[in-house]
XYZ file of C-alpha atoms in Angstrom:
500
model
C 14.125 -0.800 -30.916
C 11.169 -3.098 -30.283
C 12.392 -3.803 -26.741
C 12.581 -0.061 -26.021
C 9.100 0.546 -27.458
C 7.471 -2.212 -25.384
C 7.480 -0.346 -22.026
C 6.077 2.739 -23.791
C 3.192 0.696 -25.227
C 2.377 -0.781 -21.819
C 2.619 2.649 -20.177
C 0.191 4.118 -22.719
C -2.194 1.207 -22.131
C -2.241 1.780 -18.368
C -2.582 5.553 -18.802
C -5.537 4.997 -21.127
C -7.251 2.695 -18.629
C -7.005 5.467 -16.009
C -7.624 8.594 -18.103
C -10.482 7.059 -20.115
C -12.961 6.857 -17.197
C -12.019 10.371 -16.036
C -12.691 11.655 -19.547
C -16.072 9.918 -19.492
C -17.034 11.768 -16.308
C -15.911 15.119 -17.732
C -17.864 14.477 -20.960
C -21.018 13.475 -19.068
C -20.726 16.581 -16.847
C -20.479 18.840 -19.901
C -17.156 20.324 -18.788
C -15.257 21.314 -15.685
C -16.470 23.551 -12.851
C -14.881 26.337 -10.821
C -13.624 25.630 -7.312
C -14.659 27.611 -4.252
C -12.990 28.449 -0.906
C -14.057 25.144 0.649
C -12.338 23.162 -2.106
C -9.125 25.200 -1.763
C -9.152 24.589 2.002
C -9.522 20.866 1.312
C -6.615 21.048 -1.132
C -4.326 22.727 1.422
C -5.245 20.259 4.165
C -4.688 17.345 1.778
C -1.185 18.521 0.861
C 0.154 19.210 4.333
C -1.351 16.145 6.015
C -0.009 13.937 3.220
C 3.489 15.420 3.615
C 3.460 15.047 7.416
C 2.013 11.524 7.287
C 4.551 10.354 4.690
C 7.495 11.945 6.520
C 6.530 10.374 9.859
C 5.965 6.982 8.233
C 9.396 7.020 6.557
C 11.228 8.332 9.645
C 9.782 5.625 11.889
C 10.174 2.920 9.231
C 13.917 3.577 8.899
C 14.442 2.758 12.583
C 12.146 -0.282 12.580
C 13.589 -1.683 9.328
C 17.180 -1.230 10.581
C 16.330 -3.105 13.756
C 14.678 -5.960 11.847
C 17.524 -6.180 9.332
C 20.304 -6.669 11.869
C 18.622 -8.706 14.618
C 17.687 -12.396 14.491
C 15.224 -13.930 16.949
C 12.627 -16.738 17.009
C 9.411 -15.749 15.227
C 11.054 -12.924 13.302
C 9.596 -13.992 9.955
C 6.099 -14.250 11.427
C 6.469 -10.835 13.064
C 7.528 -9.258 9.748
C 4.448 -10.745 8.076
C 2.124 -9.554 10.876
C 3.596 -6.051 10.842
C 2.356 -5.750 7.270
C -1.234 -6.445 8.301
C -2.450 -2.857 8.931
C -1.699 -1.755 5.371
C -3.765 -4.583 3.899
C -6.738 -4.160 6.242
C -10.022 -2.749 4.951
C -10.012 0.855 6.115
C -13.199 0.725 8.156
C -12.067 -2.451 9.955
C -8.730 -0.853 10.807
C -10.445 2.338 11.961
C -12.609 0.278 14.323
C -9.419 -1.218 15.743
C -7.843 2.220 16.171
C -10.953 3.502 17.950
C -10.806 0.517 20.294
C -7.272 1.613 21.269
C -7.224 5.415 20.893
C -10.945 6.309 20.963
C -12.839 7.998 23.763
C -13.369 4.730 25.645
C -10.307 3.004 24.189
C -7.403 1.374 25.989
C -5.168 4.469 25.924
C -7.794 6.747 27.486
C -8.697 4.111 30.074
C -5.049 3.820 31.077
C -4.686 7.623 31.041
C -7.694 8.032 33.332
C -6.121 5.628 35.829
C -2.944 7.734 35.765
C -4.786 11.059 35.939
C -3.807 12.116 32.414
C -6.026 14.266 30.176
C -8.318 12.523 27.693
C -7.091 12.088 24.103
C -9.468 12.988 21.275
C -8.693 11.000 18.117
C -10.995 13.068 15.894
C -9.431 15.866 13.849
C -6.254 16.330 11.834
C -4.157 14.446 14.414
C -6.484 11.448 14.109
C -6.128 11.497 10.315
C -2.318 11.610 10.571
C -2.282 8.852 13.226
C -4.406 6.597 11.012
C -2.241 7.286 7.956
C 0.931 6.411 9.887
C -0.798 3.251 11.148
C -1.623 2.214 7.583
C 1.603 3.265 5.860
C 4.311 2.473 8.438
C 4.142 -1.262 7.532
C 4.482 -0.500 3.808
C 7.400 1.868 4.385
C 9.085 -0.649 6.697
C 8.851 -3.454 4.160
C 10.049 -1.269 1.279
C 13.079 -0.093 3.260
C 13.711 -3.579 4.678
C 13.861 -4.898 1.111
C 16.572 -2.313 0.456
C 18.611 -3.503 3.436
C 18.263 -7.148 2.417
C 19.393 -6.267 -1.124
C 22.808 -5.011 0.079
C 25.290 -7.815 -0.733
C 26.485 -9.694 2.333
C 30.078 -9.202 1.167
C 29.770 -5.441 1.757
C 28.935 -6.003 5.429
C 31.825 -8.472 5.745
C 34.220 -5.939 4.247
C 32.917 -3.162 6.516
C 33.379 -5.380 9.569
C 36.916 -6.358 8.487
C 37.935 -2.707 8.007
C 35.967 -1.525 11.060
C 34.288 0.952 8.688
C 31.090 2.883 9.540
C 28.202 0.836 8.107
C 25.738 3.713 8.347
C 27.732 6.135 6.198
C 29.075 3.666 3.624
C 26.148 1.263 3.166
C 22.943 2.384 4.839
C 22.775 6.012 3.760
C 23.357 5.281 0.035
C 20.654 2.608 0.201
C 18.219 4.999 1.892
C 18.909 7.700 -0.711
C 17.900 5.138 -3.329
C 14.822 3.676 -1.590
C 13.359 6.375 0.690
C 12.370 9.046 -1.908
C 10.347 6.560 -3.942
C 8.701 5.163 -0.810
C 7.864 8.719 0.287
C 6.336 9.409 -3.147
C 4.072 6.357 -3.003
C 2.897 7.073 0.570
C 2.389 10.761 -0.212
C 0.120 9.844 -3.136
C -1.771 7.337 -0.972
C -2.468 10.063 1.581
C -3.530 12.441 -1.197
C -6.385 10.075 -2.043
C -7.484 9.480 1.562
C -11.238 9.095 1.836
C -12.502 6.722 4.521
C -9.950 7.922 7.092
C -10.961 11.566 6.684
C -14.643 10.605 6.613
C -14.497 8.696 9.898
C -11.769 10.536 11.828
C -11.653 14.013 10.261
C -14.075 15.498 12.715
C -15.408 18.268 10.459
C -14.714 20.560 7.495
C -11.235 21.526 8.742
C -10.038 17.974 8.077
C -11.587 17.471 4.636
C -9.395 15.944 1.942
C -9.803 16.340 -1.810
C -11.136 12.787 -2.062
C -13.769 13.560 0.575
C -14.701 16.744 -1.307
C -15.174 14.618 -4.437
C -17.462 12.304 -2.480
C -19.489 15.273 -1.248
C -19.805 16.595 -4.810
C -21.141 13.205 -5.920
C -23.277 12.290 -2.919
C -24.897 15.542 -1.893
C -24.670 17.909 -4.880
C -24.357 15.448 -7.801
C -22.029 18.013 -9.344
C -20.047 15.883 -11.807
C -18.201 18.957 -13.104
C -16.817 19.831 -9.674
C -15.984 16.174 -8.969
C -14.121 15.890 -12.277
C -12.223 19.136 -11.643
C -11.134 17.963 -8.200
C -10.151 14.588 -9.636
C -7.927 16.249 -12.251
C -6.335 18.450 -9.560
C -5.660 15.359 -7.473
C -4.244 13.548 -10.493
C -1.955 16.499 -11.295
C -0.680 16.538 -7.705
C 0.060 12.828 -7.814
C 1.929 13.044 -11.107
C 3.880 16.131 -9.991
C 4.928 14.515 -6.723
C 5.972 11.373 -8.553
C 8.061 13.317 -11.076
C 9.736 15.378 -8.360
C 10.491 12.595 -5.914
C 11.294 9.680 -8.204
C 14.037 11.762 -9.802
C 15.727 11.963 -6.405
C 16.427 8.216 -6.351
C 20.061 7.658 -7.427
C 21.104 4.353 -9.004
C 22.369 1.508 -6.879
C 26.122 1.594 -6.358
C 26.777 -1.595 -4.373
C 27.374 -3.904 -7.305
C 26.729 -7.639 -7.426
C 27.192 -10.146 -4.635
C 27.269 -13.932 -4.265
C 23.690 -14.172 -2.914
C 24.876 -15.152 0.563
C 22.821 -14.648 3.700
C 23.646 -11.415 5.467
C 25.570 -11.498 8.723
C 25.489 -8.226 10.664
C 28.190 -7.323 13.168
C 27.055 -3.747 13.783
C 24.023 -4.795 15.874
C 25.714 -7.068 18.399
C 26.606 -4.533 21.086
C 24.415 -4.139 24.143
C 23.155 -0.615 23.342
C 22.411 -1.624 19.728
C 20.431 -4.692 20.831
C 18.480 -2.627 23.382
C 17.687 0.129 20.895
C 16.595 -2.343 18.245
C 14.415 -4.202 20.748
C 12.703 -0.949 21.739
C 11.949 -0.029 18.107
C 10.649 -3.517 17.296
C 8.562 -3.501 20.470
C 7.138 -0.062 19.659
C 6.153 -1.158 16.138
C 4.585 -4.388 17.368
C 2.618 -2.636 20.098
C 1.425 0.206 17.849
C 0.466 -1.968 14.890
C -0.716 -5.218 16.457
C -2.816 -4.000 19.390
C -5.690 -2.763 17.153
C -5.552 -6.103 15.314
C -5.900 -7.958 18.592
C -8.981 -5.879 19.433
C -10.544 -6.839 16.068
C -9.879 -10.533 16.755
C -11.361 -10.392 20.255
C -14.524 -8.647 19.024
C -14.989 -10.943 16.017
C -14.563 -14.393 17.559
C -18.157 -14.754 18.910
C -19.745 -14.129 15.496
C -17.269 -16.054 13.330
C -18.909 -19.475 13.752
C -22.451 -18.283 13.009
C -21.940 -16.296 9.814
C -24.823 -16.396 7.287
C -24.421 -18.164 3.958
C -24.231 -14.942 1.960
C -21.055 -13.977 3.819
C -19.253 -17.158 2.715
C -20.465 -16.663 -0.859
C -19.164 -13.101 -0.797
C -15.842 -14.374 0.563
C -15.514 -16.720 -2.441
C -16.136 -13.810 -4.846
C -13.505 -11.754 -3.055
C -10.978 -14.588 -3.401
C -11.641 -14.813 -7.145
C -11.224 -11.052 -7.547
C -8.048 -11.014 -5.427
C -6.339 -13.829 -7.337
C -7.317 -12.376 -10.711
C -6.123 -8.893 -9.736
C -2.805 -10.337 -8.546
C -2.190 -12.132 -11.840
C -3.120 -9.045 -13.872
C -1.004 -6.696 -11.750
C 2.145 -8.806 -12.063
C 1.540 -9.204 -15.803
C 1.421 -5.419 -16.145
C 4.212 -4.681 -13.674
C 7.112 -6.666 -15.141
C 7.191 -4.876 -18.535
C 6.369 -1.554 -16.817
C 9.274 -1.657 -14.322
C 10.980 1.429 -15.783
C 10.886 5.096 -14.810
C 8.266 5.864 -17.461
C 6.266 2.781 -16.505
C 6.341 3.674 -12.818
C 5.048 7.148 -13.595
C 2.195 5.664 -15.639
C 1.464 3.196 -12.852
C 1.167 5.969 -10.282
C -1.831 7.317 -12.196
C -3.889 4.437 -10.813
C -3.506 5.543 -7.210
C -3.321 9.290 -7.939
C -6.764 9.465 -9.553
C -9.877 9.295 -7.380
C -11.273 5.800 -7.051
C -14.767 7.283 -6.924
C -14.263 9.083 -10.239
C -12.619 6.021 -11.769
C -15.552 3.843 -10.747
C -18.135 6.355 -11.942
C -16.367 6.700 -15.295
C -16.315 2.945 -15.781
C -19.998 2.831 -14.871
C -20.759 5.421 -17.569
C -18.663 3.499 -20.130
C -20.268 0.070 -19.631
C -23.836 1.245 -19.003
C -24.842 1.519 -22.702
C -23.654 -2.023 -23.465
C -24.565 -4.168 -20.463
C -26.148 -4.185 -17.046
C -23.581 -2.660 -14.655
C -24.137 -5.400 -12.059
C -23.018 -8.033 -14.587
C -19.692 -6.213 -14.962
C -19.202 -5.715 -11.218
C -16.559 -8.366 -10.585
C -14.486 -7.887 -13.793
C -14.449 -4.098 -13.370
C -13.533 -4.429 -9.695
C -10.710 -6.800 -10.659
C -9.384 -4.279 -13.209
C -9.567 -1.318 -10.833
C -7.883 -3.270 -8.021
C -5.053 -4.182 -10.389
C -4.587 -0.537 -11.399
C -4.694 0.675 -7.792
C -2.106 -1.900 -6.668
C 0.219 -1.323 -9.630
C 2.156 1.643 -8.105
C 3.055 -0.357 -4.995
C 4.167 -3.347 -7.033
C 6.314 -1.202 -9.339
C 7.953 0.549 -6.366
C 8.756 -2.885 -4.906
C 10.085 -4.431 -8.129
C 11.863 -1.600 -9.911
C 14.884 -1.062 -7.575
C 15.627 -4.796 -7.535
C 15.149 -5.143 -11.299
C 17.365 -2.124 -12.017
C 20.077 -3.532 -9.777
C 19.902 -6.972 -11.429
C 20.121 -5.454 -14.910
C 23.037 -3.239 -13.912
C 24.934 -6.099 -12.264
C 24.313 -8.887 -14.769
C 22.955 -7.251 -17.952
C 26.297 -6.894 -19.765
C 27.452 -10.371 -18.790
C 24.165 -11.895 -19.945
C 24.371 -10.011 -23.261
C 27.933 -11.213 -23.834
C 26.758 -14.803 -23.296
C 23.815 -14.374 -25.657
C 21.219 -14.624 -22.866
C 18.348 -12.401 -23.977
C 14.558 -12.343 -24.098
C 12.708 -15.025 -22.078
C 15.981 -16.756 -21.183
C 17.243 -13.563 -19.522
C 14.128 -13.425 -17.347
C 14.214 -17.142 -16.516
C 17.931 -17.475 -15.746
C 18.991 -14.053 -14.459
C 16.162 -11.706 -13.498
C 13.307 -13.754 -12.014
C 15.504 -15.671 -9.508
C 16.692 -12.313 -8.125
C 13.135 -10.959 -8.074
C 11.770 -13.853 -6.042
C 11.660 -11.944 -2.766
C 10.078 -8.710 -4.082
C 7.717 -10.672 -6.377
C 6.400 -12.652 -3.424
C 5.905 -9.506 -1.369
C 4.236 -7.704 -4.287
C 1.867 -10.600 -5.000
C 0.889 -10.886 -1.345
C 0.300 -7.156 -1.065
C -1.864 -7.070 -4.200
C -3.968 -10.064 -3.163
C -4.572 -8.697 0.322
C -5.440 -5.188 -0.881
C -7.883 -6.629 -3.410
C -9.534 -8.782 -0.729
C -10.272 -5.723 1.400
C -11.206 -3.199 -1.290
C -14.548 -1.451 -1.049
C -14.756 1.040 -3.876
C -16.011 0.322 -7.356
C -17.909 -2.755 -6.198
C -20.219 -0.501 -4.187
C -21.206 1.347 -7.380
C -21.786 -1.776 -9.489
C -22.808 -4.719 -7.345
C -26.268 -5.967 -6.518
C -27.111 -8.653 -3.976
C -25.750 -11.431 -6.204
C -22.333 -9.847 -6.839
C -21.343 -8.497 -3.419
C -17.800 -9.081 -2.208
C -16.914 -9.682 1.432
C -16.126 -6.013 2.284
C -19.455 -4.897 0.759
C -21.311 -7.636 2.643
C -19.598 -6.469 5.835
C -20.803 -2.901 5.274
C -24.323 -4.159 4.645
C -24.302 -6.114 7.901
C -23.145 -2.997 9.749
C -25.872 -0.942 8.061
C -28.454 -3.492 9.213
C -27.084 -3.263 12.800
C -26.182 -6.977 12.802
C -23.039 -6.148 14.694
C -22.091 -9.626 15.885
C -22.245 -10.973 12.330
C -20.422 -7.851 11.074
C -17.590 -8.337 13.564
C -17.362 -12.003 12.594
C -17.220 -11.036 8.915
C -14.509 -8.484 9.724
C -12.457 -11.206 11.410
C -12.989 -13.536 8.422
C -11.844 -10.764 6.075
C -8.773 -10.190 8.232
C -7.927 -13.912 8.236
C -8.325 -14.263 4.456
C -6.305 -11.125 3.738
C -3.483 -12.165 6.042
C -3.631 -15.720 4.715
C -3.210 -14.620 1.107
C -0.471 -12.184 2.086
C 1.425 -14.876 3.991
C 1.005 -17.475 1.232
C 2.394 -15.269 -1.547
C 4.896 -13.491 0.679
C 6.438 -16.812 1.684
C 8.771 -16.402 -1.289
C 9.228 -12.754 -0.399
C 10.426 -13.714 3.080
C 13.218 -15.885 1.685
C 16.504 -14.966 3.383
C 14.570 -12.687 5.784
């Protein structure tokens, strides 16, 4: 009974950490406010762009993940790590890279002008969808790739021996288990889009709910309207999670002997060519903007001011603390109820969450003194849905395959985790830790509401350099932030790339 109650207690704790700040904003506003036509237009745009962005990300990720799962080549592990970079980039840095490729004077338009093709305008709804696919394709690819790597090698051997169709017998059941949950997470991410719509939306027709919340705060200071929109956004996130997570059937492959996979279905000429084209497309689409960031940032990297390095140290502390807290919360929460509670962190507006925390701590202490701890907490809550989506399928499969055997041998409690579960979670735990650390390194949200000059993190210092038109130093700081984020991701994900 106590073991069953533990996930419920953790779920209630996480829900309270999210709902408490929202309640504080509603209380301070004196109640909720009515929504007008502009807010309903923003709601409609938010829903359809999130659905299109998530569907495109999943559809492309299935092809890229299949190609990576069945082909082996030198540098494959490094390529898999680099393909995850766009998702962990600070949004404004990634947007600058996209503009360098797809903007008015970007590489694509320069090449199109040479070929006599019409000019591409990245601003508008298509720019928002392009940016969302750029950010979320790496996450979807890694989530689906984890599903492929979790299929026991013996199933592929048996399929090859019987000359059975791998796609129908192995791949489709795995995708029915993994894809709906991945779609749910990406859909909720796109629901809360702010910086992408702000920079690439191009006007009121491409306004998301999160951007409408920002406008209510920044220009109208209408806390009632901001709180109402935040609750609508939260309800959408919870509803999408309930609807889509229920579509994920349990794993039916059973246990294996933990052997390395050997794929025979990708050895034909057409299969190799098709896989090479998909891998090449993903590398070109995702890595070209990163290369533009590196080229622009190299001149200013060696002459960064002291405050940038100090801010980088604060960001490292926040990232490592958020990673430890997220994993501590995620392991007992890796159930259906826990995953639903975890999704609250990304479904609620980060602006409202930060403002609510500001209102809560203001009577007791100077907000700037709480900047780093509050940022650490919010980063942990925002990363929790991704970590749970990574861990839960693997943990469910391990419990289903080995739970009864472990119980019959008297292996329970900490021994069950140490002997049975954690060894089989090594790959997803490494990926989850790397993702959390990198996302926390690049976060610019709550820290902007709390921090003063002595508590700025590296992303906030980067924005301040850009605001002061110190562009060479800003580009150098952007490159430093990219290097630190990728470095943390690679370091933790080294365990996650085992058997890759």
